[in-house]
Amino acid sequence: SKEIMPRALDSMVQMSLRILNDTSMWKAGDWKTGSRMKKLGNEPIILDESEILLWTGKFSHGCYGSDVPCVKSMGLVNMSPRN
């Protein structure tokens, strides 16, 4: 129904943001990411055009799909958002 869809989408967005920001779930996926994060400490992440950071994690809820690893990445895409 029209009333359920906005609430369902909002709920999915909120859960996604919680997962992305849950630092206990994610570990550095490669040595470059781990090294870079140690150097930064609490400072904001500023990337150059050739840099890609990678994290891996697993869901701890035990529900369907929790056995599949998750991947989170961060990088710059050098193009217009309209392309």
PDB file of N, CA and C in Angstrom:
ATOM      1  N   SER A   1       0.829  -1.175   0.000  1.00  0.00           N
ATOM      2  CA  SER A   1       0.000   0.000   0.000  1.00  0.00           C
ATOM      3  C   SER A   1       0.881   1.248   0.000  1.00  0.00           C
ATOM      4  N   LYS A   2       0.301   2.379  -0.311  1.00  0.00           N
ATOM      5  CA  LYS A   2       1.049   3.632  -0.402  1.00  0.00           C
ATOM      6  C   LYS A   2       1.626   4.057   0.943  1.00  0.00           C
ATOM      7  N   GLU A   3       0.998   3.660   2.022  1.00  0.00           N
ATOM      8  CA  GLU A   3       1.456   4.057   3.352  1.00  0.00           C
ATOM      9  C   GLU A   3       2.657   3.236   3.812  1.00  0.00           C
ATOM     10  N   ILE A   4       2.729   2.000   3.397  1.00  0.00           N
ATOM     11  CA  ILE A   4       3.787   1.106   3.848  1.00  0.00           C
ATOM     12  C   ILE A   4       5.112   1.376   3.128  1.00  0.00           C
ATOM     13  N   MET A   5       5.082   1.676   1.839  1.00  0.00           N
ATOM     14  CA  MET A   5       6.293   1.824   1.047  1.00  0.00           C
ATOM     15  C   MET A   5       7.252   2.884   1.585  1.00  0.00           C
ATOM     16  N   PRO A   6       6.813   4.109   1.888  1.00  0.00           N
ATOM     17  CA  PRO A   6       7.766   5.091   2.425  1.00  0.00           C
ATOM     18  C   PRO A   6       8.384   4.670   3.754  1.00  0.00           C
ATOM     19  N   ARG A   7       7.595   4.037   4.611  1.00  0.00           N
ATOM     20  CA  ARG A   7       8.133   3.567   5.897  1.00  0.00           C
ATOM     21  C   ARG A   7       9.131   2.436   5.689  1.00  0.00           C
ATOM     22  N   ALA A   8       8.844   1.528   4.757  1.00  0.00           N
ATOM     23  CA  ALA A   8       9.758   0.418   4.480  1.00  0.00           C
ATOM     24  C   ALA A   8      11.078   0.943   3.914  1.00  0.00           C
ATOM     25  N   LEU A   9      11.016   1.880   2.979  1.00  0.00           N
ATOM     26  CA  LEU A   9      12.237   2.460   2.418  1.00  0.00           C
ATOM     27  C   LEU A   9      13.037   3.207   3.475  1.00  0.00           C
ATOM     28  N   ASP A  10      12.360   3.963   4.308  1.00  0.00           N
ATOM     29  CA  ASP A  10      13.044   4.687   5.378  1.00  0.00           C
ATOM     30  C   ASP A  10      13.729   3.715   6.327  1.00  0.00           C
ATOM     31  N   SER A  11      13.068   2.635   6.648  1.00  0.00           N
ATOM     32  CA  SER A  11      13.642   1.627   7.536  1.00  0.00           C
ATOM     33  C   SER A  11      14.894   0.996   6.922  1.00  0.00           C
ATOM     34  N   MET A  12      14.849   0.698   5.622  1.00  0.00           N
ATOM     35  CA  MET A  12      16.021   0.121   4.946  1.00  0.00           C
ATOM     36  C   MET A  12      17.189   1.099   4.910  1.00  0.00           C
ATOM     37  N   VAL A  13      16.910   2.357   4.661  1.00  0.00           N
ATOM     38  CA  VAL A  13      17.967   3.381   4.651  1.00  0.00           C
ATOM     39  C   VAL A  13      18.589   3.505   6.037  1.00  0.00           C
ATOM     40  N   GLN A  14      17.764   3.556   7.068  1.00  0.00           N
ATOM     41  CA  GLN A  14      18.278   3.675   8.436  1.00  0.00           C
ATOM     42  C   GLN A  14      19.148   2.468   8.805  1.00  0.00           C
ATOM     43  N   MET A  15      18.721   1.259   8.433  1.00  0.00           N
ATOM     44  CA  MET A  15      19.512   0.068   8.725  1.00  0.00           C
ATOM     45  C   MET A  15      20.837   0.106   7.961  1.00  0.00           C
ATOM     46  N   SER A  16      20.814   0.536   6.709  1.00  0.00           N
ATOM     47  CA  SER A  16      22.036   0.619   5.908  1.00  0.00           C
ATOM     48  C   SER A  16      23.029   1.594   6.522  1.00  0.00           C
ATOM     49  N   LEU A  17      22.551   2.729   6.978  1.00  0.00           N
ATOM     50  CA  LEU A  17      23.434   3.714   7.611  1.00  0.00           C
ATOM     51  C   LEU A  17      24.021   3.184   8.914  1.00  0.00           C
ATOM     52  N   ARG A  18      23.223   2.468   9.690  1.00  0.00           N
ATOM     53  CA  ARG A  18      23.748   1.861  10.923  1.00  0.00           C
ATOM     54  C   ARG A  18      24.848   0.859  10.599  1.00  0.00           C
ATOM     55  N   ILE A  19      24.634   0.028   9.579  1.00  0.00           N
ATOM     56  CA  ILE A  19      25.619  -0.981   9.191  1.00  0.00           C
ATOM     57  C   ILE A  19      26.910  -0.313   8.708  1.00  0.00           C
ATOM     58  N   LEU A  20      26.793   0.694   7.862  1.00  0.00           N
ATOM     59  CA  LEU A  20      27.977   1.382   7.348  1.00  0.00           C
ATOM     60  C   LEU A  20      28.802   2.023   8.453  1.00  0.00           C
ATOM     61  N   ASN A  21      28.144   2.536   9.480  1.00  0.00           N
ATOM     62  CA  ASN A  21      28.842   3.244  10.552  1.00  0.00           C
ATOM     63  C   ASN A  21      29.211   2.362  11.740  1.00  0.00           C
ATOM     64  N   ASP A  22      28.876   1.079  11.697  1.00  0.00           N
ATOM     65  CA  ASP A  22      29.191   0.161  12.790  1.00  0.00           C
ATOM     66  C   ASP A  22      30.655  -0.276  12.669  1.00  0.00           C
ATOM     67  N   THR A  23      31.550   0.413  13.363  1.00  0.00           N
ATOM     68  CA  THR A  23      32.981   0.127  13.235  1.00  0.00           C
ATOM     69  C   THR A  23      33.353  -1.254  13.765  1.00  0.00           C
ATOM     70  N   SER A  24      32.547  -1.831  14.641  1.00  0.00           N
ATOM     71  CA  SER A  24      32.876  -3.163  15.160  1.00  0.00           C
ATOM     72  C   SER A  24      32.677  -4.252  14.102  1.00  0.00           C
ATOM     73  N   MET A  25      31.897  -3.957  13.071  1.00  0.00           N
ATOM     74  CA  MET A  25      31.606  -4.945  12.034  1.00  0.00           C
ATOM     75  C   MET A  25      32.690  -5.017  10.963  1.00  0.00           C
ATOM     76  N   TRP A  26      33.385  -3.917  10.718  1.00  0.00           N
ATOM     77  CA  TRP A  26      34.299  -3.811   9.579  1.00  0.00           C
ATOM     78  C   TRP A  26      35.756  -3.905   9.994  1.00  0.00           C
ATOM     79  N   LYS A  27      36.549  -4.600   9.171  1.00  0.00           N
ATOM     80  CA  LYS A  27      38.001  -4.607   9.340  1.00  0.00           C
ATOM     81  C   LYS A  27      38.622  -4.270   7.989  1.00  0.00           C
ATOM     82  N   ALA A  28      39.834  -3.744   8.027  1.00  0.00           N
ATOM     83  CA  ALA A  28      40.504  -3.355   6.786  1.00  0.00           C
ATOM     84  C   ALA A  28      40.622  -4.568   5.869  1.00  0.00           C
ATOM     85  N   GLY A  29      40.215  -4.400   4.629  1.00  0.00           N
ATOM     86  CA  GLY A  29      40.231  -5.501   3.671  1.00  0.00           C
ATOM     87  C   GLY A  29      41.573  -5.730   3.016  1.00  0.00           C
ATOM     88  N   ASP A  30      42.473  -4.761   3.124  1.00  0.00           N
ATOM     89  CA  ASP A  30      43.809  -4.920   2.568  1.00  0.00           C
ATOM     90  C   ASP A  30      44.796  -4.117   3.411  1.00  0.00           C
ATOM     91  N   TRP A  31      46.089  -4.354   3.216  1.00  0.00           N
ATOM     92  CA  TRP A  31      47.104  -3.697   4.047  1.00  0.00           C
ATOM     93  C   TRP A  31      47.125  -2.190   3.831  1.00  0.00           C
ATOM     94  N   LYS A  32      46.822  -1.730   2.612  1.00  0.00           N
ATOM     95  CA  LYS A  32      46.859  -0.290   2.330  1.00  0.00           C
ATOM     96  C   LYS A  32      45.780   0.445   3.133  1.00  0.00           C
ATOM     97  N   THR A  33      44.588  -0.120   3.194  1.00  0.00           N
ATOM     98  CA  THR A  33      43.502   0.501   3.963  1.00  0.00           C
ATOM     99  C   THR A  33      43.853   0.536   5.440  1.00  0.00           C
ATOM    100  N   GLY A  34      44.341  -0.572   5.975  1.00  0.00           N
ATOM    101  CA  GLY A  34      44.704  -0.637   7.388  1.00  0.00           C
ATOM    102  C   GLY A  34      45.780   0.375   7.747  1.00  0.00           C
ATOM    103  N   SER A  35      46.792   0.466   6.909  1.00  0.00           N
ATOM    104  CA  SER A  35      47.882   1.410   7.133  1.00  0.00           C
ATOM    105  C   SER A  35      47.384   2.851   7.085  1.00  0.00           C
ATOM    106  N   ARG A  36      46.567   3.153   6.101  1.00  0.00           N
ATOM    107  CA  ARG A  36      46.044   4.516   5.946  1.00  0.00           C
ATOM    108  C   ARG A  36      45.160   4.905   7.125  1.00  0.00           C
ATOM    109  N   MET A  37      44.319   4.002   7.599  1.00  0.00           N
ATOM    110  CA  MET A  37      43.420   4.311   8.702  1.00  0.00           C
ATOM    111  C   MET A  37      44.207   4.525  10.003  1.00  0.00           C
ATOM    112  N   LYS A  38      45.295   3.769  10.226  1.00  0.00           N
ATOM    113  CA  LYS A  38      46.118   3.963  11.418  1.00  0.00           C
ATOM    114  C   LYS A  38      46.759   5.342  11.408  1.00  0.00           C
ATOM    115  N   LYS A  39      47.224   5.777  10.241  1.00  0.00           N
ATOM    116  CA  LYS A  39      47.845   7.102  10.130  1.00  0.00           C
ATOM    117  C   LYS A  39      46.839   8.215  10.393  1.00  0.00           C
ATOM    118  N   LEU A  40      45.600   8.034   9.919  1.00  0.00           N
ATOM    119  CA  LEU A  40      44.586   9.078  10.047  1.00  0.00           C
ATOM    120  C   LEU A  40      44.077   9.247  11.473  1.00  0.00           C
ATOM    121  N   GLY A  41      43.948   8.176  12.199  1.00  0.00           N
ATOM    122  CA  GLY A  41      43.347   8.261  13.532  1.00  0.00           C
ATOM    123  C   GLY A  41      41.910   8.720  13.413  1.00  0.00           C
ATOM    124  N   ASN A  42      41.587   9.859  14.011  1.00  0.00           N
ATOM    125  CA  ASN A  42      40.221  10.398  13.972  1.00  0.00           C
ATOM    126  C   ASN A  42      40.041  11.493  12.929  1.00  0.00           C
ATOM    127  N   GLU A  43      41.055  11.740  12.115  1.00  0.00           N
ATOM    128  CA  GLU A  43      40.952  12.787  11.098  1.00  0.00           C
ATOM    129  C   GLU A  43      40.070  12.321   9.939  1.00  0.00           C
ATOM    130  N   PRO A  44      39.456  13.265   9.211  1.00  0.00           N
ATOM    131  CA  PRO A  44      38.615  12.879   8.066  1.00  0.00           C
ATOM    132  C   PRO A  44      39.441  12.238   6.950  1.00  0.00           C
ATOM    133  N   ILE A  45      38.801  11.377   6.207  1.00  0.00           N
ATOM    134  CA  ILE A  45      39.467  10.683   5.094  1.00  0.00           C
ATOM    135  C   ILE A  45      39.422  11.581   3.859  1.00  0.00           C
ATOM    136  N   ILE A  46      40.595  11.883   3.312  1.00  0.00           N
ATOM    137  CA  ILE A  46      40.694  12.635   2.062  1.00  0.00           C
ATOM    138  C   ILE A  46      41.503  11.776   1.096  1.00  0.00           C
ATOM    139  N   LEU A  47      40.895  11.402  -0.018  1.00  0.00           N
ATOM    140  CA  LEU A  47      41.531  10.497  -0.973  1.00  0.00           C
ATOM    141  C   LEU A  47      42.064  11.251  -2.183  1.00  0.00           C
ATOM    142  N   ASP A  48      43.113  10.691  -2.792  1.00  0.00           N
ATOM    143  CA  ASP A  48      43.508  11.202  -4.101  1.00  0.00           C
ATOM    144  C   ASP A  48      42.820  10.339  -5.164  1.00  0.00           C
ATOM    145  N   GLU A  49      42.959  10.701  -6.423  1.00  0.00           N
ATOM    146  CA  GLU A  49      42.191  10.036  -7.488  1.00  0.00           C
ATOM    147  C   GLU A  49      42.537   8.569  -7.689  1.00  0.00           C
ATOM    148  N   SER A  50      43.731   8.152  -7.280  1.00  0.00           N
ATOM    149  CA  SER A  50      44.135   6.767  -7.531  1.00  0.00           C
ATOM    150  C   SER A  50      43.907   5.852  -6.335  1.00  0.00           C
ATOM    151  N   GLU A  51      43.405   6.385  -5.239  1.00  0.00           N
ATOM    152  CA  GLU A  51      43.293   5.623  -4.002  1.00  0.00           C
ATOM    153  C   GLU A  51      41.917   4.974  -3.844  1.00  0.00           C
ATOM    154  N   ILE A  52      41.913   3.722  -3.416  1.00  0.00           N
ATOM    155  CA  ILE A  52      40.679   2.993  -3.106  1.00  0.00           C
ATOM    156  C   ILE A  52      40.878   2.313  -1.757  1.00  0.00           C
ATOM    157  N   LEU A  53      39.967   2.557  -0.838  1.00  0.00           N
ATOM    158  CA  LEU A  53      40.017   1.905   0.465  1.00  0.00           C
ATOM    159  C   LEU A  53      38.980   0.781   0.490  1.00  0.00           C
ATOM    160  N   LEU A  54      39.304  -0.304   1.183  1.00  0.00           N
ATOM    161  CA  LEU A  54      38.472  -1.505   1.159  1.00  0.00           C
ATOM    162  C   LEU A  54      38.338  -2.078   2.561  1.00  0.00           C
ATOM    163  N   TRP A  55      37.107  -2.410   2.941  1.00  0.00           N
ATOM    164  CA  TRP A  55      36.828  -3.062   4.216  1.00  0.00           C
ATOM    165  C   TRP A  55      35.994  -4.318   3.950  1.00  0.00           C
ATOM    166  N   THR A  56      36.129  -5.314   4.815  1.00  0.00           N
ATOM    167  CA  THR A  56      35.281  -6.507   4.747  1.00  0.00           C
ATOM    168  C   THR A  56      34.623  -6.706   6.118  1.00  0.00           C
ATOM    169  N   GLY A  57      33.496  -7.390   6.115  1.00  0.00           N
ATOM    170  CA  GLY A  57      32.787  -7.639   7.366  1.00  0.00           C
ATOM    171  C   GLY A  57      31.763  -8.734   7.194  1.00  0.00           C
ATOM    172  N   LYS A  58      31.127  -9.094   8.303  1.00  0.00           N
ATOM    173  CA  LYS A  58      30.056 -10.099   8.290  1.00  0.00           C
ATOM    174  C   LYS A  58      28.932  -9.620   9.181  1.00  0.00           C
ATOM    175  N   PHE A  59      27.709  -9.979   8.819  1.00  0.00           N
ATOM    176  CA  PHE A  59      26.555  -9.667   9.648  1.00  0.00           C
ATOM    177  C   PHE A  59      26.509 -10.639  10.823  1.00  0.00           C
ATOM    178  N   SER A  60      26.186 -10.129  11.985  1.00  0.00           N
ATOM    179  CA  SER A  60      26.148 -10.988  13.174  1.00  0.00           C
ATOM    180  C   SER A  60      24.727 -11.398  13.555  1.00  0.00           C
ATOM    181  N   HIS A  61      23.717 -10.990  12.773  1.00  0.00           N
ATOM    182  CA  HIS A  61      22.331 -11.252  13.155  1.00  0.00           C
ATOM    183  C   HIS A  61      21.921 -12.711  12.999  1.00  0.00           C
ATOM    184  N   GLY A  62      22.650 -13.511  12.213  1.00  0.00           N
ATOM    185  CA  GLY A  62      22.341 -14.921  12.062  1.00  0.00           C
ATOM    186  C   GLY A  62      21.184 -15.224  11.132  1.00  0.00           C
ATOM    187  N   CYS A  63      20.594 -14.215  10.515  1.00  0.00           N
ATOM    188  CA  CYS A  63      19.474 -14.418   9.602  1.00  0.00           C
ATOM    189  C   CYS A  63      19.985 -14.776   8.204  1.00  0.00           C
ATOM    190  N   TYR A  64      19.061 -14.946   7.291  1.00  0.00           N
ATOM    191  CA  TYR A  64      19.394 -15.316   5.915  1.00  0.00           C
ATOM    192  C   TYR A  64      20.440 -14.354   5.347  1.00  0.00           C
ATOM    193  N   GLY A  65      21.507 -14.912   4.778  1.00  0.00           N
ATOM    194  CA  GLY A  65      22.561 -14.111   4.155  1.00  0.00           C
ATOM    195  C   GLY A  65      23.663 -13.672   5.092  1.00  0.00           C
ATOM    196  N   SER A  66      23.542 -13.952   6.391  1.00  0.00           N
ATOM    197  CA  SER A  66      24.568 -13.499   7.331  1.00  0.00           C
ATOM    198  C   SER A  66      25.882 -14.254   7.166  1.00  0.00           C
ATOM    199  N   ASP A  67      25.858 -15.387   6.470  1.00  0.00           N
ATOM    200  CA  ASP A  67      27.087 -16.150   6.237  1.00  0.00           C
ATOM    201  C   ASP A  67      27.879 -15.603   5.039  1.00  0.00           C
ATOM    202  N   VAL A  68      27.306 -14.668   4.305  1.00  0.00           N
ATOM    203  CA  VAL A  68      27.961 -14.089   3.129  1.00  0.00           C
ATOM    204  C   VAL A  68      28.740 -12.846   3.558  1.00  0.00           C
ATOM    205  N   PRO A  69      30.030 -12.751   3.196  1.00  0.00           N
ATOM    206  CA  PRO A  69      30.803 -11.574   3.597  1.00  0.00           C
ATOM    207  C   PRO A  69      30.312 -10.297   2.918  1.00  0.00           C
ATOM    208  N   CYS A  70      30.490  -9.175   3.587  1.00  0.00           N
ATOM    209  CA  CYS A  70      30.131  -7.855   3.057  1.00  0.00           C
ATOM    210  C   CYS A  70      31.408  -7.135   2.661  1.00  0.00           C
ATOM    211  N   VAL A  71      31.291  -6.253   1.695  1.00  0.00           N
ATOM    212  CA  VAL A  71      32.423  -5.437   1.265  1.00  0.00           C
ATOM    213  C   VAL A  71      31.985  -3.986   1.224  1.00  0.00           C
ATOM    214  N   LYS A  72      32.820  -3.105   1.781  1.00  0.00           N
ATOM    215  CA  LYS A  72      32.576  -1.668   1.750  1.00  0.00           C
ATOM    216  C   LYS A  72      33.815  -1.031   1.137  1.00  0.00           C
ATOM    217  N   SER A  73      33.625  -0.117   0.205  1.00  0.00           N
ATOM    218  CA  SER A  73      34.772   0.536  -0.425  1.00  0.00           C
ATOM    219  C   SER A  73      34.555   2.041  -0.498  1.00  0.00           C
ATOM    220  N   MET A  74      35.663   2.760  -0.662  1.00  0.00           N
ATOM    221  CA  MET A  74      35.612   4.209  -0.784  1.00  0.00           C
ATOM    222  C   MET A  74      36.656   4.625  -1.815  1.00  0.00           C
ATOM    223  N   GLY A  75      36.246   5.457  -2.765  1.00  0.00           N
ATOM    224  CA  GLY A  75      37.162   5.953  -3.784  1.00  0.00           C
ATOM    225  C   GLY A  75      36.524   7.103  -4.520  1.00  0.00           C
ATOM    226  N   LEU A  76      37.301   7.742  -5.379  1.00  0.00           N
ATOM    227  CA  LEU A  76      36.806   8.851  -6.196  1.00  0.00           C
ATOM    228  C   LEU A  76      36.561   8.371  -7.620  1.00  0.00           C
ATOM    229  N   VAL A  77      35.469   8.807  -8.194  1.00  0.00           N
ATOM    230  CA  VAL A  77      35.157   8.511  -9.596  1.00  0.00           C
ATOM    231  C   VAL A  77      35.284   9.834 -10.347  1.00  0.00           C
ATOM    232  N   ASN A  78      36.263   9.903 -11.232  1.00  0.00           N
ATOM    233  CA  ASN A  78      36.563  11.150 -11.924  1.00  0.00           C
ATOM    234  C   ASN A  78      35.675  11.321 -13.145  1.00  0.00           C
ATOM    235  N   MET A  79      34.417  11.676 -12.906  1.00  0.00           N
ATOM    236  CA  MET A  79      33.482  11.943 -14.005  1.00  0.00           C
ATOM    237  C   MET A  79      32.295  12.722 -13.478  1.00  0.00           C
ATOM    238  N   SER A  80      31.583  13.311 -14.373  1.00  0.00           N
ATOM    239  CA  SER A  80      30.386  14.064 -14.022  1.00  0.00           C
ATOM    240  C   SER A  80      29.302  13.110 -13.527  1.00  0.00           C
ATOM    241  N   PRO A  81      28.497  13.496 -12.553  1.00  0.00           N
ATOM    242  CA  PRO A  81      27.408  12.631 -12.099  1.00  0.00           C
ATOM    243  C   PRO A  81      26.366  12.364 -13.187  1.00  0.00           C
ATOM    244  N   ARG A  82      26.365  13.170 -14.214  1.00  0.00           N
ATOM    245  CA  ARG A  82      25.379  12.989 -15.291  1.00  0.00           C
ATOM    246  C   ARG A  82      25.827  11.963 -16.317  1.00  0.00           C
ATOM    247  N   ASN A  83      27.092  11.571 -16.297  1.00  0.00           N
ATOM    248  CA  ASN A  83      27.599  10.587 -17.287  1.00  0.00           C
ATOM    249  C   ASN A  83      27.322   9.181 -16.851  1.00  0.00           C
TER     250      ASN A  83
END
